[in-house]
Amino acid sequence: MTAPKTLDAPYASPRIFGPRYRTATLGILLVVTLIAFEGMSIGTIMPAVSADLDALDLYGVSFSAFLIAGLFANVVAGLWSDRRGHAVPFLLGVALFVTGMVMAGAAASKGMFIVARAVQGLGGGFVIVAIYVMIVRVYPPAARPKVFAGLSSAWVLPSLIGPSVAGFVADAAEWRWVFYGIVPLVVPALVMLLPALRGGAGDGDAPVPGTGPRSRPLRMTLAALATAAGGGTLLYGVELFDTDPPLGGIAAGVGLGLLAAGLPRLLPPKALRFGRGLPTTVMMRGVLASAFFGVNAYIPLVLQKELAFTTTQAGVALTIGALGWSTGSYLQTRREFDRPTLVRAGAAAVTAGILLTMLALVPGSTGWLMAPAWMVAGFGMGIGTTSVSITTMRQSPGDEQGANSAALQVVDTLGGALTIGFGGTLVNLIGHDDIATGYTAIIAMTAAIALFGAFVAARMRDPA
């Protein structure tokens, strides 16, 4: 008997690099590679940026500004893609991202750098949601696991050379040239992608106009504004705990109130309660991102400040660890898997990798232990986040593909922003003069989040 073509049977899928899909595939992968270079470079050079601009607190804020701005763009891009198609938000996102790169390279102050990161976040938010919708519209269901794996594979080259090259450029020239150097990559990416954007829907799902509450532009835009403002205000309040605790408490309370008003409207019903099926599937993306990126942002800081690594060496350590993500994503395409089980295994691997990074701080050990430890965590993200994306698209009605793609990115960006922001506060409060102590607190927080994910992943199964 021939196995049916299902979403979880990629071995029966059309070739994504065959004549029919080659242009779309290459265009998507080239743009993701462009974003990946920035993502893999920024963590390596942030110690140099914060030192040059004389602001250690810039470390956490710069990541959070990118993510919070991206959160708002996620929702707008989802609405736009469901109502008008994915081409325009995609192109707008690329333009904003490149503008932000130029602004970051020219930044002469902490404020300008944070604004530049926010512009980059807007661009990245538009691009990623449009890509998710594009995959559903262009490719048949059986091909999508390979395309989502391709998104992770697009990080392989940046993972291999991004941190190392960024560290070398920062050491040999200046960190600003890391941003400037990425800008020219957009030209070949757009040249490859324009024919795909002009093309039809392929064998994927045809666009279906949304009619539910998450298809109403004004309602969703206001909810996105409230959520983004709430996340930013909460992080601002947390930062103030070190210098002005009363004001910090007030700001944090206002931020939580705004989040409570806006966030539930951006997610599937019962998502914040981890309801069975789609609600938990979407939330698992945020759980994994919170745990992984909450640590990933601070590994270069620990290696350079505590373990005397150069910027280049810290980049090499992250490069080795990042290979685990691509490996995990590739392996999930090899045969049919039960996706909730794979996500549970991914969350367990992220938990183990986070805890293993502490071995690098044991007296007499070497900081290079960070690399294999982070490879374990990256492997968990590879099998986990890819399976979450596949399952979300399978569980999404045709008129909610954009909304649910946006919801994935909302919990991803908000989760990462909050843990990175809280991590920055921990560094400033208890680790300003002892980075290792602050890092230990970050490990405790993020490992608990990942372990929680391993316990609730089974709720991804549809109630039926």
JSON list of C-alpha atoms in Angstrom, two decimals, residues 165-256:
[
{"chain": "A", "resi": 165, "resn": "VAL", "atom": "CA", "xyz": [33.27, 36.81, 10.80]},
{"chain": "A", "resi": 166, "resn": "ALA", "atom": "CA", "xyz": [31.46, 39.33, 13.02]},
{"chain": "A", "resi": 167, "resn": "GLY", "atom": "CA", "xyz": [34.05, 38.84, 15.74]},
{"chain": "A", "resi": 168, "resn": "PHE", "atom": "CA", "xyz": [36.91, 39.17, 13.27]},
{"chain": "A", "resi": 169, "resn": "VAL", "atom": "CA", "xyz": [35.46, 42.34, 11.74]},
{"chain": "A", "resi": 170, "resn": "ALA", "atom": "CA", "xyz": [34.86, 43.84, 15.20]},
{"chain": "A", "resi": 171, "resn": "ASP", "atom": "CA", "xyz": [38.40, 43.02, 16.30]},
{"chain": "A", "resi": 172, "resn": "ALA", "atom": "CA", "xyz": [40.14, 44.01, 13.05]},
{"chain": "A", "resi": 173, "resn": "ALA", "atom": "CA", "xyz": [38.08, 47.04, 12.06]},
{"chain": "A", "resi": 174, "resn": "GLU", "atom": "CA", "xyz": [34.98, 48.15, 13.96]},
{"chain": "A", "resi": 175, "resn": "TRP", "atom": "CA", "xyz": [31.63, 46.64, 14.94]},
{"chain": "A", "resi": 176, "resn": "ARG", "atom": "CA", "xyz": [29.80, 49.12, 12.68]},
{"chain": "A", "resi": 177, "resn": "TRP", "atom": "CA", "xyz": [31.07, 47.32, 9.59]},
{"chain": "A", "resi": 178, "resn": "VAL", "atom": "CA", "xyz": [29.22, 44.19, 10.65]},
{"chain": "A", "resi": 179, "resn": "PHE", "atom": "CA", "xyz": [25.95, 46.03, 9.99]},
{"chain": "A", "resi": 180, "resn": "TYR", "atom": "CA", "xyz": [27.12, 47.79, 6.85]},
{"chain": "A", "resi": 181, "resn": "GLY", "atom": "CA", "xyz": [28.49, 44.56, 5.40]},
{"chain": "A", "resi": 182, "resn": "ILE", "atom": "CA", "xyz": [25.12, 42.78, 5.51]},
{"chain": "A", "resi": 183, "resn": "VAL", "atom": "CA", "xyz": [23.28, 45.44, 3.48]},
{"chain": "A", "resi": 184, "resn": "PRO", "atom": "CA", "xyz": [24.56, 44.41, 0.00]},
{"chain": "A", "resi": 185, "resn": "LEU", "atom": "CA", "xyz": [23.22, 40.88, 0.49]},
{"chain": "A", "resi": 186, "resn": "VAL", "atom": "CA", "xyz": [19.68, 42.17, -0.05]},
{"chain": "A", "resi": 187, "resn": "VAL", "atom": "CA", "xyz": [20.24, 42.81, -3.76]},
{"chain": "A", "resi": 188, "resn": "PRO", "atom": "CA", "xyz": [20.67, 39.20, -4.97]},
{"chain": "A", "resi": 189, "resn": "ALA", "atom": "CA", "xyz": [17.99, 38.09, -2.53]},
{"chain": "A", "resi": 190, "resn": "LEU", "atom": "CA", "xyz": [15.36, 40.39, -4.01]},
{"chain": "A", "resi": 191, "resn": "VAL", "atom": "CA", "xyz": [16.41, 39.62, -7.58]},
{"chain": "A", "resi": 192, "resn": "MET", "atom": "CA", "xyz": [15.78, 35.93, -6.89]},
{"chain": "A", "resi": 193, "resn": "LEU", "atom": "CA", "xyz": [12.51, 36.49, -5.06]},
{"chain": "A", "resi": 194, "resn": "LEU", "atom": "CA", "xyz": [10.65, 38.96, -7.30]},
{"chain": "A", "resi": 195, "resn": "PRO", "atom": "CA", "xyz": [9.51, 36.32, -9.84]},
{"chain": "A", "resi": 196, "resn": "ALA", "atom": "CA", "xyz": [8.17, 34.16, -7.00]},
{"chain": "A", "resi": 197, "resn": "LEU", "atom": "CA", "xyz": [6.25, 37.10, -5.55]},
{"chain": "A", "resi": 198, "resn": "ARG", "atom": "CA", "xyz": [4.68, 37.79, -8.94]},
{"chain": "A", "resi": 199, "resn": "GLY", "atom": "CA", "xyz": [3.74, 34.13, -9.39]},
{"chain": "A", "resi": 200, "resn": "GLY", "atom": "CA", "xyz": [0.53, 32.38, -8.52]},
{"chain": "A", "resi": 201, "resn": "ALA", "atom": "CA", "xyz": [-0.42, 30.35, -5.48]},
{"chain": "A", "resi": 202, "resn": "GLY", "atom": "CA", "xyz": [1.22, 27.17, -6.76]},
{"chain": "A", "resi": 203, "resn": "ASP", "atom": "CA", "xyz": [-0.14, 23.94, -5.25]},
{"chain": "A", "resi": 204, "resn": "GLY", "atom": "CA", "xyz": [-0.64, 25.41, -1.79]},
{"chain": "A", "resi": 205, "resn": "ASP", "atom": "CA", "xyz": [-3.80, 26.62, -0.11]},
{"chain": "A", "resi": 206, "resn": "ALA", "atom": "CA", "xyz": [-5.67, 29.36, -1.91]},
{"chain": "A", "resi": 207, "resn": "PRO", "atom": "CA", "xyz": [-6.20, 32.60, 0.04]},
{"chain": "A", "resi": 208, "resn": "VAL", "atom": "CA", "xyz": [-9.45, 32.64, 2.01]},
{"chain": "A", "resi": 209, "resn": "PRO", "atom": "CA", "xyz": [-10.75, 35.99, 3.32]},
{"chain": "A", "resi": 210, "resn": "GLY", "atom": "CA", "xyz": [-10.87, 35.98, 7.10]},
{"chain": "A", "resi": 211, "resn": "THR", "atom": "CA", "xyz": [-14.17, 36.50, 8.89]},
{"chain": "A", "resi": 212, "resn": "GLY", "atom": "CA", "xyz": [-13.31, 35.81, 12.53]},
{"chain": "A", "resi": 213, "resn": "PRO", "atom": "CA", "xyz": [-12.42, 38.28, 15.30]},
{"chain": "A", "resi": 214, "resn": "ARG", "atom": "CA", "xyz": [-8.71, 38.06, 14.45]},
{"chain": "A", "resi": 215, "resn": "SER", "atom": "CA", "xyz": [-9.39, 39.31, 10.90]},
{"chain": "A", "resi": 216, "resn": "ARG", "atom": "CA", "xyz": [-10.66, 42.75, 12.01]},
{"chain": "A", "resi": 217, "resn": "PRO", "atom": "CA", "xyz": [-7.94, 45.34, 11.26]},
{"chain": "A", "resi": 218, "resn": "LEU", "atom": "CA", "xyz": [-8.80, 47.95, 13.88]},
{"chain": "A", "resi": 219, "resn": "ARG", "atom": "CA", "xyz": [-9.33, 45.45, 16.68]},
{"chain": "A", "resi": 220, "resn": "MET", "atom": "CA", "xyz": [-6.12, 43.59, 15.92]},
{"chain": "A", "resi": 221, "resn": "THR", "atom": "CA", "xyz": [-4.02, 46.72, 15.41]},
{"chain": "A", "resi": 222, "resn": "LEU", "atom": "CA", "xyz": [-5.13, 48.12, 18.76]},
{"chain": "A", "resi": 223, "resn": "ALA", "atom": "CA", "xyz": [-4.43, 44.77, 20.41]},
{"chain": "A", "resi": 224, "resn": "ALA", "atom": "CA", "xyz": [-0.98, 44.68, 18.82]},
{"chain": "A", "resi": 225, "resn": "LEU", "atom": "CA", "xyz": [-0.25, 48.22, 20.01]},
{"chain": "A", "resi": 226, "resn": "ALA", "atom": "CA", "xyz": [-1.37, 47.35, 23.53]},
{"chain": "A", "resi": 227, "resn": "THR", "atom": "CA", "xyz": [0.72, 44.18, 23.55]},
{"chain": "A", "resi": 228, "resn": "ALA", "atom": "CA", "xyz": [3.85, 45.85, 22.18]},
{"chain": "A", "resi": 229, "resn": "ALA", "atom": "CA", "xyz": [3.46, 48.82, 24.54]},
{"chain": "A", "resi": 230, "resn": "GLY", "atom": "CA", "xyz": [2.78, 46.47, 27.42]},
{"chain": "A", "resi": 231, "resn": "GLY", "atom": "CA", "xyz": [5.86, 44.39, 26.74]},
{"chain": "A", "resi": 232, "resn": "GLY", "atom": "CA", "xyz": [8.04, 47.49, 26.37]},
{"chain": "A", "resi": 233, "resn": "THR", "atom": "CA", "xyz": [6.63, 49.14, 29.50]},
{"chain": "A", "resi": 234, "resn": "LEU", "atom": "CA", "xyz": [7.06, 45.97, 31.52]},
{"chain": "A", "resi": 235, "resn": "LEU", "atom": "CA", "xyz": [10.69, 45.67, 30.45]},
{"chain": "A", "resi": 236, "resn": "TYR", "atom": "CA", "xyz": [11.26, 49.36, 31.21]},
{"chain": "A", "resi": 237, "resn": "GLY", "atom": "CA", "xyz": [9.82, 48.88, 34.68]},
{"chain": "A", "resi": 238, "resn": "VAL", "atom": "CA", "xyz": [11.98, 45.83, 35.32]},
{"chain": "A", "resi": 239, "resn": "GLU", "atom": "CA", "xyz": [15.07, 47.81, 34.30]},
{"chain": "A", "resi": 240, "resn": "LEU", "atom": "CA", "xyz": [14.18, 50.56, 36.81]},
{"chain": "A", "resi": 241, "resn": "PHE", "atom": "CA", "xyz": [14.17, 48.15, 39.74]},
{"chain": "A", "resi": 242, "resn": "ASP", "atom": "CA", "xyz": [17.91, 48.72, 40.09]},
{"chain": "A", "resi": 243, "resn": "THR", "atom": "CA", "xyz": [17.73, 52.53, 40.34]},
{"chain": "A", "resi": 244, "resn": "ASP", "atom": "CA", "xyz": [14.12, 53.46, 41.21]},
{"chain": "A", "resi": 245, "resn": "PRO", "atom": "CA", "xyz": [12.14, 50.49, 42.61]},
{"chain": "A", "resi": 246, "resn": "PRO", "atom": "CA", "xyz": [8.82, 52.35, 43.21]},
{"chain": "A", "resi": 247, "resn": "LEU", "atom": "CA", "xyz": [8.69, 53.76, 39.68]},
{"chain": "A", "resi": 248, "resn": "GLY", "atom": "CA", "xyz": [9.81, 50.42, 38.32]},
{"chain": "A", "resi": 249, "resn": "GLY", "atom": "CA", "xyz": [6.95, 48.68, 40.11]},
{"chain": "A", "resi": 250, "resn": "ILE", "atom": "CA", "xyz": [4.40, 51.13, 38.71]},
{"chain": "A", "resi": 251, "resn": "ALA", "atom": "CA", "xyz": [5.73, 50.77, 35.17]},
{"chain": "A", "resi": 252, "resn": "ALA", "atom": "CA", "xyz": [5.77, 46.98, 35.45]},
{"chain": "A", "resi": 253, "resn": "GLY", "atom": "CA", "xyz": [2.17, 47.00, 36.66]},
{"chain": "A", "resi": 254, "resn": "VAL", "atom": "CA", "xyz": [1.04, 49.19, 33.76]},
{"chain": "A", "resi": 255, "resn": "GLY", "atom": "CA", "xyz": [2.89, 46.93, 31.35]},
{"chain": "A", "resi": 256, "resn": "LEU", "atom": "CA", "xyz": [1.19, 43.83, 32.72]}
]
